[in-house]
Amino acid sequence: MAHLSTFADANASLEEAEFVVLGVPFDRTTSFRPGARFGPDAIRQHSWNFESYDLETGIDLSEAKLHDLGNTEEFGSAEAMVRGVREELAPVYRAGKFPILLGGDHACAPPSVEAYPDDAPSLGVLYLDAHLDFRASYLGDPRSHACSSRRIVEKVGARNVVVLGVRSVSREEVDDNRTVGMPFVSAHEIAREGIQASVQRALNMLKTERLYISLDIDAIDPAYAAGTGTPEPFGLTPRDVKHVFDQAAPRLVGLDIMEVSPPYDLGNTSALAARLAREAIVRVLASRRGR
Ligand code: MN
Ligand code: MN
């Protein structure tokens, strides 16, 4: 079963690849329960569950030029992880390829955005999360997963990040964010106004030429994605997230899927993460081909 150690249909060489998968088996900053370091390999295993043909677009994923770089080393400190992920992904962006980063805890996402070249077209970030992740520092660590949106804001600017699906915040984060001004759309607002209107609102706010999606799997309701470190009720549905991907696809240049924790998963969380990664590939290909 050697093939299960790579992402499904990752048949391209790195040179010819349009999409590049990288796993980061790092969960040292999780605040409640660890296990996300096992996420990348569980997501890869479940990626083999699906048919390669996509019913909606007519695209077959076996046609996608996808390469799997495997996992990074198991870094000790968050600082070492940040440096390592940046170094792996900078050449991926430089070569015009689309990175798909599999976490790992959400601390692994900022270096993926930080690796985006400063002289490339402007970048906005759709940040899907139950939490605001907006602490300046958490337990003495500014690279904690509780600080990830804040680190991303420092790279792309507060007006170029929109958080979707929030329903768990500290008063300090909200007060702090009032001065910094990173927009967010709560899960409750999405439930009231509908996902289509919410996503349209978010996309209208992001005036950048390109988009990046950072998906903390806990954005999705624990009914669908219980296999995560900090499950939070009243979340998005998988279809809501698919809608975000579909709408963002024409401008999308990169994706991460974080916080899948296999020790708490019956398999459905990993399957969902794998399927969403495949949805992103199909949708990006479809928009490039004008379908
Ligand atoms: Mn997060
Ligand atoms: Mn979260």
mmCIF file of C-alpha atoms and ligand atoms in Angstrom:
data_model
loop_
_atom_site.group_PDB
_atom_site.id
_atom_site.type_symbol
_atom_site.label_atom_id
_atom_site.label_comp_id
_atom_site.label_asym_id
_atom_site.label_seq_id
_atom_site.Cartn_x
_atom_site.Cartn_y
_atom_site.Cartn_z
ATOM 1 C CA MET A 1 0.000 0.000 0.000
ATOM 2 C CA ALA A 2 2.913 2.310 -0.671
ATOM 3 C CA HIS A 3 0.734 4.597 -2.756
ATOM 4 C CA LEU A 4 -1.217 5.633 0.354
ATOM 5 C CA SER A 5 1.804 7.608 1.526
ATOM 6 C CA THR A 6 1.246 10.164 -1.251
ATOM 7 C CA PHE A 7 -1.806 12.240 -2.109
ATOM 8 C CA ALA A 8 -4.101 10.571 -4.653
ATOM 9 C CA ASP A 9 -3.309 11.210 -8.321
ATOM 10 C CA ALA A 10 -0.027 12.958 -7.450
ATOM 11 C CA ASN A 11 1.595 11.551 -10.579
ATOM 12 C CA ALA A 12 3.494 14.591 -11.864
ATOM 13 C CA SER A 13 7.151 15.423 -11.345
ATOM 14 C CA LEU A 14 7.857 18.581 -9.362
ATOM 15 C CA GLU A 15 9.025 20.298 -12.558
ATOM 16 C CA GLU A 16 5.813 19.678 -14.497
ATOM 17 C CA ALA A 17 3.426 20.059 -11.532
ATOM 18 C CA GLU A 18 0.770 22.795 -11.350
ATOM 19 C CA PHE A 19 -0.251 21.806 -7.804
ATOM 20 C CA VAL A 20 2.182 20.841 -5.034
ATOM 21 C CA VAL A 21 1.179 19.093 -1.801
ATOM 22 C CA LEU A 22 3.306 19.555 1.336
ATOM 23 C CA GLY A 23 2.573 18.041 4.766
ATOM 24 C CA VAL A 24 3.682 19.653 8.020
ATOM 25 C CA PRO A 25 3.532 17.140 10.906
ATOM 26 C CA PHE A 26 3.697 19.845 13.568
ATOM 27 C CA ASP A 27 1.252 20.397 16.459
ATOM 28 C CA ARG A 28 3.411 21.806 19.248
ATOM 29 C CA THR A 29 1.303 24.937 19.654
ATOM 30 C CA THR A 30 -2.092 23.227 20.096
ATOM 31 C CA SER A 31 -3.777 24.602 23.196
ATOM 32 C CA PHE A 32 -6.355 21.892 24.072
ATOM 33 C CA ARG A 33 -5.631 18.477 22.578
ATOM 34 C CA PRO A 34 -2.821 17.532 20.180
ATOM 35 C CA GLY A 35 -2.742 15.070 17.291
ATOM 36 C CA ALA A 36 -2.741 17.333 14.222
ATOM 37 C CA ARG A 37 0.806 16.189 13.463
ATOM 38 C CA PHE A 38 -0.818 12.991 12.183
ATOM 39 C CA GLY A 39 -3.119 15.014 9.916
ATOM 40 C CA PRO A 40 -1.117 15.091 6.681
ATOM 41 C CA ASP A 41 -0.794 11.320 6.350
ATOM 42 C CA ALA A 42 -4.424 10.644 7.350
ATOM 43 C CA ILE A 43 -5.635 13.155 4.754
ATOM 44 C CA ARG A 44 -3.429 11.517 2.126
ATOM 45 C CA GLN A 45 -4.795 8.063 2.948
ATOM 46 C CA HIS A 46 -8.386 9.242 2.640
ATOM 47 C CA SER A 47 -7.683 11.048 -0.631
ATOM 48 C CA TRP A 48 -7.598 7.606 -2.284
ATOM 49 C CA ASN A 49 -11.225 7.008 -1.326
ATOM 50 C CA PHE A 50 -12.657 9.163 -4.115
ATOM 51 C CA GLU A 51 -13.340 8.721 -7.816
ATOM 52 C CA SER A 52 -11.022 10.913 -9.845
ATOM 53 C CA TYR A 53 -13.835 12.098 -12.141
ATOM 54 C CA ASP A 54 -15.693 15.252 -11.060
ATOM 55 C CA LEU A 55 -19.390 15.204 -11.866
ATOM 56 C CA GLU A 56 -19.888 18.965 -11.883
ATOM 57 C CA THR A 57 -16.999 20.076 -14.084
ATOM 58 C CA GLY A 58 -16.266 16.946 -16.117
ATOM 59 C CA ILE A 59 -12.624 17.199 -15.040
ATOM 60 C CA ASP A 60 -10.762 14.029 -14.167
ATOM 61 C CA LEU A 61 -8.244 14.558 -11.379
ATOM 62 C CA SER A 62 -5.879 12.111 -13.025
ATOM 63 C CA GLU A 63 -5.411 14.916 -15.612
ATOM 64 C CA ALA A 64 -4.290 17.374 -12.927
ATOM 65 C CA LYS A 65 -0.539 17.886 -12.725
ATOM 66 C CA LEU A 66 -0.113 17.218 -9.035
ATOM 67 C CA HIS A 67 3.098 16.514 -7.118
ATOM 68 C CA ASP A 68 3.409 15.477 -3.483
ATOM 69 C CA LEU A 69 6.581 16.734 -1.782
ATOM 70 C CA GLY A 70 5.861 14.536 1.246
ATOM 71 C CA ASN A 71 6.196 15.849 4.761
ATOM 72 C CA THR A 72 8.622 18.365 6.178
ATOM 73 C CA GLU A 73 10.865 17.167 8.967
ATOM 74 C CA GLU A 74 9.369 17.145 12.466
ATOM 75 C CA PHE A 75 10.511 20.531 13.673
ATOM 76 C CA GLY A 76 11.274 21.233 17.325
ATOM 77 C CA SER A 77 10.281 24.874 17.787
ATOM 78 C CA ALA A 78 7.616 26.901 16.023
ATOM 79 C CA GLU A 79 10.363 29.241 14.766
ATOM 80 C CA ALA A 80 12.130 26.328 13.066
ATOM 81 C CA MET A 81 8.838 25.172 11.533
ATOM 82 C CA VAL A 82 8.126 28.675 10.214
ATOM 83 C CA ARG A 83 11.551 28.896 8.565
ATOM 84 C CA GLY A 84 11.215 25.396 7.129
ATOM 85 C CA VAL A 85 7.764 25.939 5.594
ATOM 86 C CA ARG A 86 8.799 29.289 4.095
ATOM 87 C CA GLU A 87 11.881 27.740 2.527
ATOM 88 C CA GLU A 88 9.873 24.850 1.047
ATOM 89 C CA LEU A 89 7.099 27.009 -0.387
ATOM 90 C CA ALA A 90 8.919 30.111 -1.663
ATOM 91 C CA PRO A 91 10.218 28.281 -4.774
ATOM 92 C CA VAL A 92 6.767 26.708 -5.286
ATOM 93 C CA TYR A 93 5.154 30.157 -5.607
ATOM 94 C CA ARG A 94 8.124 31.485 -7.617
ATOM 95 C CA ALA A 95 7.574 28.720 -10.172
ATOM 96 C CA GLY A 96 3.894 29.696 -10.485
ATOM 97 C CA LYS A 97 2.708 26.505 -8.820
ATOM 98 C CA PHE A 98 -0.257 26.177 -6.442
ATOM 99 C CA PRO A 99 0.708 24.926 -2.960
ATOM 100 C CA ILE A 100 -1.651 22.747 -0.918
ATOM 101 C CA LEU A 101 -0.336 22.662 2.629
ATOM 102 C CA LEU A 102 -1.658 19.923 4.933
ATOM 103 C CA GLY A 103 -1.297 20.535 8.687
ATOM 104 C CA GLY A 104 -0.427 20.326 11.349
ATOM 105 C CA ASP A 105 -1.829 22.921 13.698
ATOM 106 C CA HIS A 106 -2.820 26.355 12.420
ATOM 107 C CA ALA A 107 0.606 27.777 13.305
ATOM 108 C CA CYS A 108 1.735 26.193 10.024
ATOM 109 C CA ALA A 109 -0.442 28.527 7.907
ATOM 110 C CA PRO A 110 1.278 31.942 8.332
ATOM 111 C CA PRO A 111 4.624 30.807 6.862
ATOM 112 C CA SER A 112 2.731 29.559 3.812
ATOM 113 C CA VAL A 113 1.346 33.067 3.244
ATOM 114 C CA GLU A 114 4.692 34.653 4.189
ATOM 115 C CA ALA A 115 6.391 32.606 1.465
ATOM 116 C CA TYR A 116 4.288 34.368 -1.185
ATOM 117 C CA PRO A 117 6.656 36.694 -3.081
ATOM 118 C CA ASP A 118 6.318 40.405 -2.267
ATOM 119 C CA ASP A 119 6.632 41.355 -5.949
ATOM 120 C CA ALA A 120 3.851 38.974 -7.059
ATOM 121 C CA PRO A 121 0.245 40.173 -7.693
ATOM 122 C CA SER A 122 -1.472 41.395 -4.503
ATOM 123 C CA LEU A 123 -2.719 38.671 -2.165
ATOM 124 C CA GLY A 124 -5.853 38.482 -0.019
ATOM 125 C CA VAL A 125 -6.651 35.721 2.450
ATOM 126 C CA LEU A 126 -9.937 33.993 3.231
ATOM 127 C CA TYR A 127 -9.386 32.599 6.717
ATOM 128 C CA LEU A 128 -11.963 29.990 7.717
ATOM 129 C CA ASP A 129 -12.017 29.316 11.434
ATOM 130 C CA ALA A 130 -14.249 28.929 14.489
ATOM 131 C CA HIS A 131 -11.726 31.133 16.269
ATOM 132 C CA LEU A 132 -10.335 34.567 15.518
ATOM 133 C CA ASP A 133 -6.709 33.470 16.159
ATOM 134 C CA PHE A 134 -5.932 37.142 16.693
ATOM 135 C CA ARG A 135 -3.810 37.132 19.830
ATOM 136 C CA ALA A 136 -0.529 39.052 19.597
ATOM 137 C CA SER A 137 1.052 36.219 21.585
ATOM 138 C CA TYR A 138 -0.284 33.140 23.400
ATOM 139 C CA LEU A 139 1.437 31.455 26.348
ATOM 140 C CA GLY A 140 4.508 33.513 25.472
ATOM 141 C CA ASP A 141 4.582 32.319 21.852
ATOM 142 C CA PRO A 142 3.736 34.757 19.036
ATOM 143 C CA ARG A 143 3.861 31.790 16.654
ATOM 144 C CA SER A 144 1.097 29.903 18.519
ATOM 145 C CA HIS A 145 -1.882 28.701 16.493
ATOM 146 C CA ALA A 146 -3.905 31.241 18.526
ATOM 147 C CA CYS A 147 -2.007 34.059 16.739
ATOM 148 C CA SER A 148 -2.157 32.898 13.112
ATOM 149 C CA SER A 149 -4.559 35.440 11.584
ATOM 150 C CA ARG A 150 -2.555 38.191 13.281
ATOM 151 C CA ARG A 151 0.702 36.991 11.719
ATOM 152 C CA ILE A 152 -1.016 36.805 8.314
ATOM 153 C CA VAL A 153 -2.344 40.362 8.739
ATOM 154 C CA GLU A 154 1.255 41.470 9.308
ATOM 155 C CA LYS A 155 2.155 40.043 5.887
ATOM 156 C CA VAL A 156 -0.790 41.119 3.705
ATOM 157 C CA GLY A 157 -2.512 43.908 5.704
ATOM 158 C CA ALA A 158 -5.660 43.875 7.838
ATOM 159 C CA ARG A 159 -7.945 44.893 4.958
ATOM 160 C CA ASN A 160 -6.742 41.933 2.890
ATOM 161 C CA VAL A 161 -7.877 39.239 5.316
ATOM 162 C CA VAL A 162 -11.462 38.174 5.971
ATOM 163 C CA VAL A 163 -12.214 35.555 8.619
ATOM 164 C CA LEU A 164 -15.292 33.411 7.972
ATOM 165 C CA GLY A 165 -17.121 31.192 10.461
ATOM 166 C CA VAL A 166 -15.992 32.752 13.757
ATOM 167 C CA ARG A 167 -17.952 31.831 16.882
ATOM 168 C CA SER A 168 -15.356 31.682 19.670
ATOM 169 C CA VAL A 169 -13.339 34.763 20.624
ATOM 170 C CA SER A 170 -11.900 36.497 23.654
ATOM 171 C CA ARG A 171 -12.987 40.025 24.529
ATOM 172 C CA GLU A 172 -9.333 41.113 24.166
ATOM 173 C CA GLU A 173 -9.175 39.798 20.610
ATOM 174 C CA VAL A 174 -12.332 41.656 19.609
ATOM 175 C CA ASP A 175 -11.187 44.885 21.290
ATOM 176 C CA ASP A 176 -7.734 44.573 19.732
ATOM 177 C CA ASN A 177 -9.183 43.869 16.330
ATOM 178 C CA ARG A 178 -11.309 46.995 16.513
ATOM 179 C CA THR A 179 -8.137 49.068 16.204
ATOM 180 C CA VAL A 180 -6.436 46.787 13.664
ATOM 181 C CA GLY A 181 -9.583 46.331 11.576
ATOM 182 C CA MET A 182 -9.444 42.792 10.181
ATOM 183 C CA PRO A 183 -12.978 42.049 8.920
ATOM 184 C CA PHE A 184 -14.733 38.881 10.007
ATOM 185 C CA VAL A 185 -18.084 37.268 9.299
ATOM 186 C CA SER A 186 -19.306 35.174 12.196
ATOM 187 C CA ALA A 187 -20.909 31.754 11.840
ATOM 188 C CA HIS A 188 -24.093 33.301 13.222
ATOM 189 C CA GLU A 189 -24.124 35.988 10.513
ATOM 190 C CA ILE A 190 -23.561 33.304 7.882
ATOM 191 C CA ALA A 191 -26.500 31.314 9.274
ATOM 192 C CA ARG A 192 -28.709 34.414 9.150
ATOM 193 C CA GLU A 193 -27.785 35.849 5.751
ATOM 194 C CA GLY A 194 -26.884 32.617 3.953
ATOM 195 C CA ILE A 195 -23.498 31.416 2.750
ATOM 196 C CA GLN A 196 -23.872 32.869 -0.743
ATOM 197 C CA ALA A 197 -24.437 36.426 0.502
ATOM 198 C CA SER A 198 -21.677 36.059 3.119
ATOM 199 C CA VAL A 199 -19.100 34.836 0.638
ATOM 200 C CA GLN A 200 -20.043 37.541 -1.829
ATOM 201 C CA ARG A 201 -19.623 40.108 0.926
ATOM 202 C CA ALA A 202 -16.207 38.683 1.836
ATOM 203 C CA LEU A 203 -15.038 38.577 -1.780
ATOM 204 C CA ASN A 204 -16.192 42.161 -2.336
ATOM 205 C CA MET A 205 -14.078 43.214 0.640
ATOM 206 C CA LEU A 206 -10.966 41.554 -0.791
ATOM 207 C CA LYS A 207 -9.816 43.822 -3.618
ATOM 208 C CA THR A 208 -6.604 41.883 -4.212
ATOM 209 C CA GLU A 209 -5.704 40.278 -7.530
ATOM 210 C CA ARG A 210 -5.121 36.863 -5.957
ATOM 211 C CA LEU A 211 -6.581 34.890 -3.070
ATOM 212 C CA TYR A 212 -5.308 32.324 -0.627
ATOM 213 C CA ILE A 213 -7.534 30.131 1.535
ATOM 214 C CA SER A 214 -6.501 29.037 5.017
ATOM 215 C CA LEU A 215 -8.963 26.438 6.286
ATOM 216 C CA ASP A 216 -8.898 25.559 9.974
ATOM 217 C CA ILE A 217 -11.057 22.431 9.852
ATOM 218 C CA ASP A 218 -12.762 23.568 13.083
ATOM 219 C CA ALA A 219 -14.552 26.204 10.976
ATOM 220 C CA ILE A 220 -16.782 23.267 10.060
ATOM 221 C CA ASP A 221 -19.279 22.020 12.635
ATOM 222 C CA PRO A 222 -18.057 19.169 14.876
ATOM 223 C CA ALA A 223 -21.019 17.150 13.604
ATOM 224 C CA TYR A 224 -19.041 16.848 10.334
ATOM 225 C CA ALA A 225 -15.492 17.372 11.554
ATOM 226 C CA ALA A 226 -15.059 16.248 15.146
ATOM 227 C CA GLY A 227 -11.474 15.148 14.532
ATOM 228 C CA THR A 228 -9.831 18.391 15.542
ATOM 229 C CA GLY A 229 -8.089 19.917 18.549
ATOM 230 C CA THR A 230 -10.647 22.522 19.599
ATOM 231 C CA PRO A 231 -14.136 21.541 18.340
ATOM 232 C CA GLU A 232 -16.690 24.336 18.484
ATOM 233 C CA PRO A 233 -20.465 23.916 17.914
ATOM 234 C CA PHE A 234 -22.594 26.062 15.556
ATOM 235 C CA GLY A 235 -20.168 25.722 12.668
ATOM 236 C CA LEU A 236 -20.267 25.777 8.886
ATOM 237 C CA THR A 237 -21.385 22.835 6.799
ATOM 238 C CA PRO A 238 -19.024 21.102 4.359
ATOM 239 C CA ARG A 239 -21.178 22.485 1.541
ATOM 240 C CA ASP A 240 -20.673 26.038 2.858
ATOM 241 C CA VAL A 241 -16.920 25.542 2.584
ATOM 242 C CA LYS A 242 -17.228 24.052 -0.881
ATOM 243 C CA HIS A 243 -19.138 27.181 -1.849
ATOM 244 C CA VAL A 244 -16.262 29.351 -0.589
ATOM 245 C CA PHE A 245 -13.795 27.317 -2.662
ATOM 246 C CA ASP A 246 -15.994 27.442 -5.769
ATOM 247 C CA GLN A 247 -16.392 31.209 -5.588
ATOM 248 C CA ALA A 248 -12.739 31.929 -4.783
ATOM 249 C CA ALA A 249 -11.300 29.565 -7.416
ATOM 250 C CA PRO A 250 -10.772 32.099 -10.254
ATOM 251 C CA ARG A 251 -8.365 34.135 -8.070
ATOM 252 C CA LEU A 252 -7.001 31.313 -5.936
ATOM 253 C CA VAL A 253 -3.213 30.721 -5.750
ATOM 254 C CA GLY A 254 -2.816 28.592 -2.635
ATOM 255 C CA LEU A 255 -4.594 26.614 0.070
ATOM 256 C CA ASP A 256 -3.910 25.157 3.465
ATOM 257 C CA ILE A 257 -6.024 22.708 5.464
ATOM 258 C CA MET A 258 -5.108 22.687 9.143
ATOM 259 C CA GLU A 259 -5.999 21.152 12.501
ATOM 260 C CA VAL A 260 -7.215 17.730 11.353
ATOM 261 C CA SER A 261 -6.446 15.539 14.376
ATOM 262 C CA PRO A 262 -6.728 11.821 13.535
ATOM 263 C CA PRO A 263 -6.721 10.592 17.186
ATOM 264 C CA TYR A 264 -10.163 12.232 17.567
ATOM 265 C CA ASP A 265 -11.416 11.271 14.126
ATOM 266 C CA LEU A 266 -13.618 8.395 13.017
ATOM 267 C CA GLY A 267 -12.294 9.054 9.520
ATOM 268 C CA ASN A 268 -14.918 11.511 8.335
ATOM 269 C CA THR A 269 -12.813 14.575 9.191
ATOM 270 C CA SER A 270 -9.822 13.324 7.209
ATOM 271 C CA ALA A 271 -12.104 12.289 4.345
ATOM 272 C CA LEU A 272 -13.668 15.744 4.311
ATOM 273 C CA ALA A 273 -10.269 17.452 4.330
ATOM 274 C CA ALA A 274 -9.075 15.267 1.454
ATOM 275 C CA ARG A 275 -12.243 15.868 -0.515
ATOM 276 C CA LEU A 276 -12.005 19.636 -0.011
ATOM 277 C CA ALA A 277 -8.404 19.639 -1.252
ATOM 278 C CA ARG A 278 -9.582 17.782 -4.344
ATOM 279 C CA GLU A 279 -12.513 20.183 -4.782
ATOM 280 C CA ALA A 280 -10.068 23.088 -4.758
ATOM 281 C CA ILE A 281 -7.904 21.477 -7.441
ATOM 282 C CA VAL A 282 -10.896 20.729 -9.665
ATOM 283 C CA ARG A 283 -12.357 24.207 -9.273
ATOM 284 C CA VAL A 284 -9.066 25.967 -9.969
ATOM 285 C CA LEU A 285 -8.521 23.801 -13.061
ATOM 286 C CA ALA A 286 -12.087 24.425 -14.209
ATOM 287 C CA SER A 287 -11.705 28.187 -13.918
ATOM 288 C CA ARG A 288 -8.352 28.082 -15.741
ATOM 289 C CA ARG A 289 -10.024 26.122 -18.543
ATOM 290 C CA GLY A 290 -13.013 28.458 -18.610
ATOM 291 C CA ARG A 291 -15.541 25.808 -17.545
HETATM 292 MN MN MN B 1 -7.136 28.384 13.720
HETATM 293 MN MN MN B 2 -9.829 27.152 15.155
#
